[in-house]
mmCIF file of C-alpha atoms and ligand atoms in Angstrom:
data_model
loop_
_atom_site.group_PDB
_atom_site.id
_atom_site.type_symbol
_atom_site.label_atom_id
_atom_site.label_comp_id
_atom_site.label_asym_id
_atom_site.label_seq_id
_atom_site.Cartn_x
_atom_site.Cartn_y
_atom_site.Cartn_z
ATOM 1 C CA UNK W 1 -25.949 10.859 13.736
ATOM 2 C CA UNK W 2 -23.363 8.822 11.823
ATOM 3 C CA UNK W 3 -19.940 8.095 13.374
ATOM 4 C CA UNK W 4 -17.108 10.221 11.980
ATOM 5 C CA UNK W 5 -13.817 8.780 10.700
ATOM 6 C CA UNK W 6 -10.959 11.123 9.905
ATOM 7 C CA UNK W 7 -8.182 10.402 7.467
ATOM 8 C CA UNK W 8 -5.072 12.560 7.109
ATOM 9 C CA UNK W 9 -3.384 12.379 3.706
ATOM 10 C CA UNK W 10 0.097 13.645 2.860
ATOM 11 C CA UNK W 11 0.903 14.471 -0.744
ATOM 12 C CA UNK W 12 -2.686 15.648 -1.062
ATOM 13 C CA UNK W 13 -1.843 17.929 -3.981
ATOM 14 C CA UNK W 14 -0.550 15.008 -6.034
ATOM 15 C CA UNK W 15 -1.992 12.868 -8.770
ATOM 16 C CA UNK W 16 -2.985 9.843 -6.705
ATOM 17 C CA UNK W 17 -4.746 12.081 -4.198
ATOM 18 C CA UNK W 18 -6.852 13.683 -6.921
ATOM 19 C CA UNK W 19 -8.103 10.243 -7.964
ATOM 20 C CA UNK W 20 -8.666 9.154 -4.383
ATOM 21 C CA UNK W 21 -10.043 11.980 -2.294
ATOM 22 C CA UNK W 22 -13.385 12.277 -4.064
ATOM 23 C CA UNK W 23 -13.956 8.528 -3.717
ATOM 24 C CA UNK W 24 -13.269 8.704 0.028
ATOM 25 C CA UNK W 25 -15.587 11.709 0.396
ATOM 26 C CA UNK W 26 -18.255 9.792 -1.496
ATOM 27 C CA UNK W 27 -18.108 6.947 1.042
ATOM 28 C CA UNK W 28 -16.144 4.367 -0.957
ATOM 29 C CA UNK W 29 -13.653 3.791 1.844
ATOM 30 C CA UNK W 30 -15.613 3.759 5.112
ATOM 31 C CA UNK W 31 -19.035 2.886 3.695
ATOM 32 C CA UNK W 32 -22.298 4.807 3.534
ATOM 33 C CA UNK W 33 -22.920 4.758 7.302
ATOM 34 C CA UNK W 34 -19.821 6.693 8.287
ATOM 35 C CA UNK W 35 -19.204 10.429 7.959
ATOM 36 C CA UNK W 36 -15.813 11.455 6.608
ATOM 37 C CA UNK W 37 -13.240 14.007 7.775
ATOM 38 C CA UNK W 38 -10.394 14.820 5.375
ATOM 39 C CA UNK W 39 -7.113 16.362 6.546
ATOM 40 C CA UNK W 40 -5.228 17.273 3.385
ATOM 41 C CA UNK W 41 -1.524 17.989 3.789
ATOM 42 C CA UNK W 42 1.072 19.118 1.295
ATOM 43 C CA UNK W 43 4.054 21.454 1.075
ATOM 44 C CA UNK W 44 3.518 25.249 1.469
ATOM 45 C CA UNK W 45 3.817 25.971 -2.296
ATOM 46 C CA UNK W 46 0.723 23.869 -3.006
ATOM 47 C CA UNK W 47 -1.677 25.604 -0.630
ATOM 48 C CA UNK W 48 -3.538 27.468 -3.367
ATOM 49 C CA UNK W 49 -4.013 24.159 -5.211
ATOM 50 C CA UNK W 50 -5.319 22.578 -1.990
ATOM 51 C CA UNK W 51 -7.763 25.467 -1.607
ATOM 52 C CA UNK W 52 -9.030 24.675 -5.133
ATOM 53 C CA UNK W 53 -9.380 21.032 -4.175
ATOM 54 C CA UNK W 54 -11.322 22.012 -1.084
ATOM 55 C CA UNK W 55 -13.671 24.117 -3.244
ATOM 56 C CA UNK W 56 -14.259 21.188 -5.586
ATOM 57 C CA UNK W 57 -15.000 18.904 -2.653
ATOM 58 C CA UNK W 58 -17.495 21.447 -1.325
ATOM 59 C CA UNK W 59 -19.081 21.747 -4.761
ATOM 60 C CA UNK W 60 -19.784 18.008 -4.851
ATOM 61 C CA UNK W 61 -22.081 18.432 -1.820
ATOM 62 C CA UNK W 62 -21.166 14.931 -0.643
ATOM 63 C CA UNK W 63 -23.657 13.993 2.089
ATOM 64 C CA UNK W 64 -21.002 12.112 4.093
ATOM 65 C CA UNK W 65 -18.275 14.741 4.001
ATOM 66 C CA UNK W 66 -18.374 16.457 7.368
ATOM 67 C CA UNK W 67 -14.969 18.095 7.724
ATOM 68 C CA UNK W 68 -12.191 19.314 5.421
ATOM 69 C CA UNK W 69 -8.934 20.723 6.766
ATOM 70 C CA UNK W 70 -6.089 21.749 4.491
ATOM 71 C CA UNK W 71 -2.562 22.852 5.315
ATOM 72 C CA UNK W 72 1.132 22.107 5.290
ATOM 73 C CA UNK W 73 1.624 21.408 8.979
ATOM 74 C CA UNK W 74 1.504 17.724 9.899
ATOM 75 C CA UNK W 75 1.697 18.679 13.609
ATOM 76 C CA UNK W 76 -1.815 20.085 13.301
ATOM 77 C CA UNK W 77 -3.265 17.755 10.710
ATOM 78 C CA UNK W 78 -2.068 14.372 12.008
ATOM 79 C CA UNK W 79 -3.893 15.119 15.252
ATOM 80 C CA UNK W 80 -7.186 13.295 15.830
ATOM 81 C CA UNK W 81 -6.876 11.301 12.621
ATOM 82 C CA UNK W 82 -8.075 7.693 12.740
ATOM 83 C CA UNK W 83 -6.096 6.825 9.616
ATOM 84 C CA UNK W 84 -2.981 8.267 8.035
ATOM 85 C CA UNK W 85 -2.190 7.802 4.397
ATOM 86 C CA UNK W 86 1.292 8.693 3.192
ATOM 87 C CA UNK W 87 1.182 9.532 -0.496
ATOM 88 C CA UNK W 88 3.690 12.365 -0.284
ATOM 89 C CA UNK W 89 7.031 11.361 -1.745
ATOM 90 C CA UNK W 90 9.109 12.478 -4.672
ATOM 91 C CA UNK W 91 7.468 10.835 -7.708
ATOM 92 C CA UNK W 92 9.310 8.431 -9.963
ATOM 93 C CA UNK W 93 9.919 9.479 -13.557
ATOM 94 C CA UNK W 94 10.977 7.542 -16.653
ATOM 95 C CA UNK W 95 14.247 5.656 -16.194
ATOM 96 C CA UNK W 96 14.127 5.591 -12.378
ATOM 97 C CA UNK W 97 13.548 2.549 -10.195
ATOM 98 C CA UNK W 98 11.517 3.098 -7.021
ATOM 99 C CA UNK W 99 14.595 2.593 -4.872
ATOM 100 C CA UNK W 100 16.263 5.556 -6.640
ATOM 101 C CA UNK W 101 13.885 7.651 -4.565
ATOM 102 C CA UNK W 102 15.128 6.280 -1.247
ATOM 103 C CA UNK W 103 17.621 8.975 -0.447
ATOM 104 C CA UNK W 104 15.181 11.761 -1.353
ATOM 105 C CA UNK W 105 12.312 10.289 0.591
ATOM 106 C CA UNK W 106 14.197 8.898 3.603
ATOM 107 C CA UNK W 107 14.501 12.285 5.371
ATOM 108 C CA UNK W 108 10.846 13.113 4.656
ATOM 109 C CA UNK W 109 9.606 9.901 6.269
ATOM 110 C CA UNK W 110 12.061 10.266 9.147
ATOM 111 C CA UNK W 111 10.699 13.735 10.023
ATOM 112 C CA UNK W 112 7.092 12.724 9.544
ATOM 113 C CA UNK W 113 7.601 9.619 11.690
ATOM 114 C CA UNK W 114 8.778 11.815 14.563
ATOM 115 C CA UNK W 115 5.745 14.067 14.221
ATOM 116 C CA UNK W 116 3.479 11.052 13.977
ATOM 117 C CA UNK W 117 4.924 9.783 17.214
ATOM 118 C CA UNK W 118 4.386 13.107 18.929
ATOM 119 C CA UNK W 119 0.849 13.978 17.935
ATOM 120 C CA UNK W 120 -1.030 11.055 16.384
ATOM 121 C CA UNK W 121 -3.430 8.863 18.275
ATOM 122 C CA UNK W 122 -1.758 5.615 19.467
ATOM 123 C CA UNK W 123 -4.640 3.785 17.750
ATOM 124 C CA UNK W 124 -4.061 5.289 14.311
ATOM 125 C CA UNK W 125 -3.610 2.939 11.319
ATOM 126 C CA UNK W 126 -0.985 4.014 8.807
ATOM 127 C CA UNK W 127 -0.785 3.084 5.131
ATOM 128 C CA UNK W 128 2.233 4.095 3.036
ATOM 129 C CA UNK W 129 1.856 4.299 -0.736
ATOM 130 C CA UNK W 130 4.613 6.878 -1.481
ATOM 131 C CA UNK W 131 7.533 4.949 -3.001
ATOM 132 C CA UNK W 132 9.661 3.094 -2.173
ATOM 133 C CA UNK W 133 6.733 2.322 0.092
ATOM 134 C CA UNK W 134 8.108 -0.688 2.000
ATOM 135 C CA UNK W 135 11.253 1.062 3.204
ATOM 136 C CA UNK W 136 9.511 4.410 3.719
ATOM 137 C CA UNK W 137 7.086 2.549 5.969
ATOM 138 C CA UNK W 138 9.974 0.919 7.869
ATOM 139 C CA UNK W 139 11.472 4.363 8.566
ATOM 140 C CA UNK W 140 8.111 5.654 9.794
ATOM 141 C CA UNK W 141 7.365 2.784 12.128
ATOM 142 C CA UNK W 142 10.793 2.986 13.729
ATOM 143 C CA UNK W 143 10.296 6.677 14.493
ATOM 144 C CA UNK W 144 6.826 6.157 15.904
ATOM 145 C CA UNK W 145 7.296 3.744 18.765
ATOM 146 C CA UNK W 146 4.140 4.955 20.550
ATOM 147 C CA UNK W 147 2.218 3.206 17.786
ATOM 148 C CA UNK W 148 2.260 -0.587 17.465
ATOM 149 C CA UNK W 149 4.299 -1.812 14.459
ATOM 150 C CA UNK W 150 1.301 -3.930 13.470
ATOM 151 C CA UNK W 151 -0.611 -0.720 12.664
ATOM 152 C CA UNK W 152 1.714 0.143 9.749
ATOM 153 C CA UNK W 153 1.132 -1.100 6.200
ATOM 154 C CA UNK W 154 2.770 -0.640 2.793
ATOM 155 C CA UNK W 155 0.770 -0.909 -0.401
ATOM 156 C CA UNK W 156 1.306 -4.118 -2.367
ATOM 157 C CA UNK W 157 -2.313 -4.315 -3.458
ATOM 158 C CA UNK W 158 -1.670 -2.633 -6.790
ATOM 159 C CA UNK W 159 0.607 -5.547 -7.732
ATOM 160 C CA UNK W 160 -2.025 -8.015 -6.530
ATOM 161 C CA UNK W 161 -4.754 -6.300 -8.566
ATOM 162 C CA UNK W 162 -2.531 -6.203 -11.645
ATOM 163 C CA UNK W 163 -1.781 -9.925 -11.310
ATOM 164 C CA UNK W 164 -5.446 -10.838 -10.757
ATOM 165 C CA UNK W 165 -6.310 -9.022 -13.961
ATOM 166 C CA UNK W 166 -3.610 -10.865 -15.926
ATOM 167 C CA UNK W 167 -4.717 -14.268 -14.600
ATOM 168 C CA UNK W 168 -8.401 -13.654 -15.305
ATOM 169 C CA UNK W 169 -7.581 -12.506 -18.829
ATOM 170 C CA UNK W 170 -5.417 -15.545 -19.506
ATOM 171 C CA UNK W 171 -7.951 -17.995 -18.026
ATOM 172 C CA UNK W 172 -10.919 -16.106 -19.549
ATOM 173 C CA UNK W 173 -12.807 -15.972 -16.261
ATOM 174 C CA UNK W 174 -14.154 -13.152 -14.066
ATOM 175 C CA UNK W 175 -12.106 -11.165 -11.527
ATOM 176 C CA UNK W 176 -13.994 -12.810 -8.663
ATOM 177 C CA UNK W 177 -12.940 -16.269 -9.938
ATOM 178 C CA UNK W 178 -9.277 -15.587 -9.119
ATOM 179 C CA UNK W 179 -8.550 -15.942 -5.404
ATOM 180 C CA UNK W 180 -5.723 -16.241 -2.893
ATOM 181 C CA UNK W 181 -3.306 -14.493 -5.221
ATOM 182 C CA UNK W 182 -0.427 -13.330 -3.054
ATOM 183 C CA UNK W 183 2.378 -10.906 -3.766
ATOM 184 C CA UNK W 184 5.445 -11.444 -1.596
ATOM 185 C CA UNK W 185 8.267 -9.042 -0.808
ATOM 186 C CA UNK W 186 9.002 -5.602 -2.137
ATOM 187 C CA UNK W 187 6.860 -3.313 -4.326
ATOM 188 C CA UNK W 188 9.575 -3.297 -6.984
ATOM 189 C CA UNK W 189 10.755 -5.369 -9.925
ATOM 190 C CA UNK W 190 11.592 -8.154 -7.425
ATOM 191 C CA UNK W 191 7.947 -8.478 -6.248
ATOM 192 C CA UNK W 192 6.986 -12.161 -6.320
ATOM 193 C CA UNK W 193 3.665 -13.086 -7.877
ATOM 194 C CA UNK W 194 2.656 -16.350 -6.227
ATOM 195 C CA UNK W 195 0.485 -18.253 -8.680
ATOM 196 C CA UNK W 196 1.256 -21.543 -6.899
ATOM 197 C CA UNK W 197 -1.033 -20.798 -3.950
ATOM 198 C CA UNK W 198 -3.697 -19.064 -6.105
ATOM 199 C CA UNK W 199 -6.924 -20.602 -7.303
ATOM 200 C CA UNK W 200 -9.097 -20.017 -10.360
ATOM 201 C CA UNK W 201 -12.730 -21.079 -10.027
ATOM 202 C CA UNK W 202 -11.669 -23.180 -7.011
ATOM 203 C CA UNK W 203 -8.948 -25.097 -8.899
ATOM 204 C CA UNK W 204 -5.174 -24.596 -8.629
ATOM 205 C CA UNK W 205 -4.219 -21.744 -10.949
ATOM 206 C CA UNK W 206 -1.409 -23.840 -12.458
ATOM 207 C CA UNK W 207 -3.920 -26.579 -13.333
ATOM 208 C CA UNK W 208 -6.156 -24.093 -15.154
ATOM 209 C CA UNK W 209 -3.310 -22.268 -16.911
ATOM 210 C CA UNK W 210 -0.955 -25.019 -17.991
ATOM 211 C CA UNK W 211 1.443 -22.624 -19.746
ATOM 212 C CA UNK W 212 4.342 -22.822 -17.282
ATOM 213 C CA UNK W 213 6.509 -20.367 -19.189
ATOM 214 C CA UNK W 214 3.753 -17.745 -19.039
ATOM 215 C CA UNK W 215 3.191 -18.265 -15.299
ATOM 216 C CA UNK W 216 6.837 -18.302 -14.307
ATOM 217 C CA UNK W 217 8.251 -15.675 -16.640
ATOM 218 C CA UNK W 218 5.734 -13.590 -18.549
ATOM 219 C CA UNK W 219 3.308 -12.954 -15.707
ATOM 220 C CA UNK W 220 5.934 -11.674 -13.227
ATOM 221 C CA UNK W 221 7.643 -9.630 -15.922
ATOM 222 C CA UNK W 222 4.375 -7.897 -16.793
ATOM 223 C CA UNK W 223 3.577 -7.030 -13.186
ATOM 224 C CA UNK W 224 7.080 -6.001 -12.226
ATOM 225 C CA UNK W 225 7.342 -3.601 -15.152
ATOM 226 C CA UNK W 226 3.753 -2.381 -15.170
ATOM 227 C CA UNK W 227 4.410 0.765 -13.124
ATOM 228 C CA UNK W 228 7.208 1.736 -15.537
ATOM 229 C CA UNK W 229 5.002 0.954 -18.555
ATOM 230 C CA UNK W 230 2.322 3.291 -17.217
ATOM 231 C CA UNK W 231 4.925 6.029 -16.711
ATOM 232 C CA UNK W 232 6.201 5.475 -20.266
ATOM 233 C CA UNK W 233 2.718 5.750 -21.798
ATOM 234 C CA UNK W 234 1.134 8.403 -19.591
ATOM 235 C CA UNK W 235 4.241 10.418 -18.822
ATOM 236 C CA UNK W 236 3.230 10.166 -15.157
ATOM 237 C CA UNK W 237 3.064 7.342 -12.639
ATOM 238 C CA UNK W 238 -0.140 5.375 -11.997
ATOM 239 C CA UNK W 239 -2.732 7.431 -10.186
ATOM 240 C CA UNK W 240 -6.303 6.096 -10.498
ATOM 241 C CA UNK W 241 -5.214 2.454 -10.239
ATOM 242 C CA UNK W 242 -3.061 3.283 -7.202
ATOM 243 C CA UNK W 243 -6.040 5.100 -5.653
ATOM 244 C CA UNK W 244 -8.262 2.103 -6.278
ATOM 245 C CA UNK W 245 -5.687 -0.241 -4.723
ATOM 246 C CA UNK W 246 -5.521 2.030 -1.654
ATOM 247 C CA UNK W 247 -9.295 1.763 -1.210
ATOM 248 C CA UNK W 248 -9.088 -2.042 -1.601
ATOM 249 C CA UNK W 249 -6.202 -2.242 0.866
ATOM 250 C CA UNK W 250 -7.989 -0.176 3.526
ATOM 251 C CA UNK W 251 -11.153 -2.209 3.071
ATOM 252 C CA UNK W 252 -9.191 -5.425 3.569
ATOM 253 C CA UNK W 253 -7.632 -4.010 6.742
ATOM 254 C CA UNK W 254 -11.016 -2.894 8.064
ATOM 255 C CA UNK W 255 -13.152 -5.928 7.199
ATOM 256 C CA UNK W 256 -12.714 -9.442 8.662
ATOM 257 C CA UNK W 257 -11.403 -11.778 5.960
ATOM 258 C CA UNK W 258 -13.203 -15.031 5.132
ATOM 259 C CA UNK W 259 -11.178 -17.983 6.525
ATOM 260 C CA UNK W 260 -10.440 -19.332 3.032
ATOM 261 C CA UNK W 261 -9.426 -15.955 1.610
ATOM 262 C CA UNK W 262 -6.269 -13.820 1.737
ATOM 263 C CA UNK W 263 -4.948 -10.481 0.632
ATOM 264 C CA UNK W 264 -1.427 -9.122 0.115
ATOM 265 C CA UNK W 265 -0.138 -6.372 2.352
ATOM 266 C CA UNK W 266 3.248 -4.994 3.275
ATOM 267 C CA UNK W 267 3.503 -5.506 7.053
ATOM 268 C CA UNK W 268 6.279 -5.490 9.640
ATOM 269 C CA UNK W 269 8.075 -8.811 9.384
ATOM 270 C CA UNK W 270 8.855 -9.276 13.109
ATOM 271 C CA UNK W 271 7.927 -12.866 14.192
ATOM 272 C CA UNK W 272 6.750 -13.816 10.690
ATOM 273 C CA UNK W 273 6.194 -17.562 10.224
ATOM 274 C CA UNK W 274 8.254 -17.796 6.989
ATOM 275 C CA UNK W 275 11.702 -16.964 8.375
ATOM 276 C CA UNK W 276 11.989 -13.667 6.480
ATOM 277 C CA UNK W 277 14.399 -11.142 8.097
ATOM 278 C CA UNK W 278 12.557 -9.758 11.121
ATOM 279 C CA UNK W 279 13.110 -6.030 10.515
ATOM 280 C CA UNK W 280 11.555 -5.320 7.123
ATOM 281 C CA UNK W 281 8.225 -4.169 5.796
ATOM 282 C CA UNK W 282 7.471 -7.104 3.531
ATOM 283 C CA UNK W 283 4.411 -8.112 1.568
ATOM 284 C CA UNK W 284 2.864 -11.264 3.027
ATOM 285 C CA UNK W 285 -0.452 -13.082 2.672
ATOM 286 C CA UNK W 286 -2.685 -11.528 5.335
ATOM 287 C CA UNK W 287 -6.094 -11.845 6.926
ATOM 288 C CA UNK W 288 -7.989 -9.472 9.188
ATOM 289 C CA UNK W 289 -9.462 -11.235 12.205
ATOM 290 C CA UNK W 290 -12.809 -10.450 13.859
ATOM 291 C CA UNK W 291 -11.108 -8.034 16.298
ATOM 292 C CA UNK W 292 -9.726 -6.062 13.349
ATOM 293 C CA UNK W 293 -6.111 -7.262 13.701
ATOM 294 C CA UNK W 294 -4.158 -7.888 10.525
ATOM 295 C CA UNK W 295 -2.430 -11.287 10.804
ATOM 296 C CA UNK W 296 0.073 -12.941 8.505
ATOM 297 C CA UNK W 297 -1.480 -16.159 7.145
ATOM 298 C CA UNK W 298 0.934 -18.944 8.054
ATOM 299 C CA UNK W 299 -0.318 -21.915 6.052
ATOM 300 C CA UNK W 300 1.093 -21.178 2.598
ATOM 301 C CA UNK W 301 3.911 -23.273 1.231
ATOM 302 C CA UNK W 302 6.955 -22.223 -0.771
ATOM 303 C CA UNK W 303 8.271 -24.506 -3.476
ATOM 304 C CA UNK W 304 11.894 -24.026 -4.515
ATOM 305 C CA UNK W 305 10.906 -21.626 -7.345
ATOM 306 C CA UNK W 306 9.041 -19.360 -4.946
ATOM 307 C CA UNK W 307 11.726 -19.563 -2.267
ATOM 308 C CA UNK W 308 14.461 -18.468 -4.652
ATOM 309 C CA UNK W 309 12.428 -15.473 -5.872
ATOM 310 C CA UNK W 310 11.271 -14.420 -2.405
ATOM 311 C CA UNK W 311 14.841 -14.536 -1.120
ATOM 312 C CA UNK W 312 15.866 -12.102 -3.877
ATOM 313 C CA UNK W 313 13.148 -9.669 -2.871
ATOM 314 C CA UNK W 314 14.171 -10.012 0.786
ATOM 315 C CA UNK W 315 17.791 -9.262 -0.164
ATOM 316 C CA UNK W 316 16.708 -6.165 -2.046
ATOM 317 C CA UNK W 317 14.787 -4.895 0.991
ATOM 318 C CA UNK W 318 17.812 -5.528 3.207
ATOM 319 C CA UNK W 319 19.910 -3.457 0.781
ATOM 320 C CA UNK W 320 17.325 -0.678 0.862
ATOM 321 C CA UNK W 321 17.418 -0.780 4.664
ATOM 322 C CA UNK W 322 21.210 -0.494 4.575
ATOM 323 C CA UNK W 323 20.934 2.577 2.350
ATOM 324 C CA UNK W 324 18.703 4.389 4.845
ATOM 325 C CA UNK W 325 20.612 3.283 7.973
ATOM 326 C CA UNK W 326 20.940 6.962 9.013
ATOM 327 C CA UNK W 327 17.177 7.222 9.367
ATOM 328 C CA UNK W 328 16.794 4.056 11.429
ATOM 329 C CA UNK W 329 17.525 3.546 15.122
HETATM 330 C C1 LMR P 401 3.143 1.803 -9.577
HETATM 331 O O1 LMR P 401 3.471 0.633 -9.311
HETATM 332 O O2 LMR P 401 2.611 2.099 -10.650
HETATM 333 C C2 LMR P 401 3.391 2.879 -8.559
HETATM 334 O O3 LMR P 401 4.044 2.360 -7.451
HETATM 335 C C3 LMR P 401 4.100 4.048 -9.116
HETATM 336 C C4 LMR P 401 5.497 3.720 -9.647
HETATM 337 O O4 LMR P 401 6.405 4.526 -9.471
HETATM 338 O O5 LMR P 401 5.671 2.677 -10.247
#
């Protein structure tokens, strides 16, 4: 009998969920040796949609899918989950920045954080992808003090994946040739794409791509505006690429990282080795150790270019935190 892992997902009637849930049920998240339980949560008006989703999941006859629960009550559906994924948030539309969603989403994350604290397992791991994900995650972790802050994560992997793709295209190499590419700070237009610590085929990225203007200006601009570009073209925010980044992020959390590798993850900044404000959810270079703990990698260096950009992202997160003061202790 295979072990069973249960994941509760808010915003399960949304776009990202539709691209994600079938991949999880297929075994893409926990692997082929683990059975899957799905707890799908969304607001009462979407329950008929969720029933349709449940039927589709059943009709796939996924061998690993052992349990499906649907509903609108997080009190019931957060219980017994090993992982919680927060997708549910008001979506961004054309012309909005992610932080424009703060005041709509603050109360949602505040309430859900309280419920999380009441009913979730103290060992649960929590990933927030609903935007603005860093500050939503900060609200959650402050409400849920039964759960260690180090078990909360915000998704910066989509920015990392976007940047890896741009670098591989520019250098005309494969995806696997680009490594140690870190995104620092907020998932927003201030996100910092750190090419200075990245390598391409084992060489410094800046030695392979000698076009400084492209690295310092064009690359960040592309990544920072990519979410908005997708909204402009599709009329909706990224869904399948966000789902794929969520799978990558969970896999990085769950698998020990090779000593010479890194991944980007929004984590609680308390005691971080870079002197970033200690009460933010901030994207840092991370590694998962053999015990499954996510640790901030401390050995990266900031040149003056990087420092200036990272400080801007930090300032933006502090401003976001000020805006949601009412939902923080
Ligand atoms: C993205 O980066 O595409 C997502 O976070 C969705 C959005 O609103 O930009």
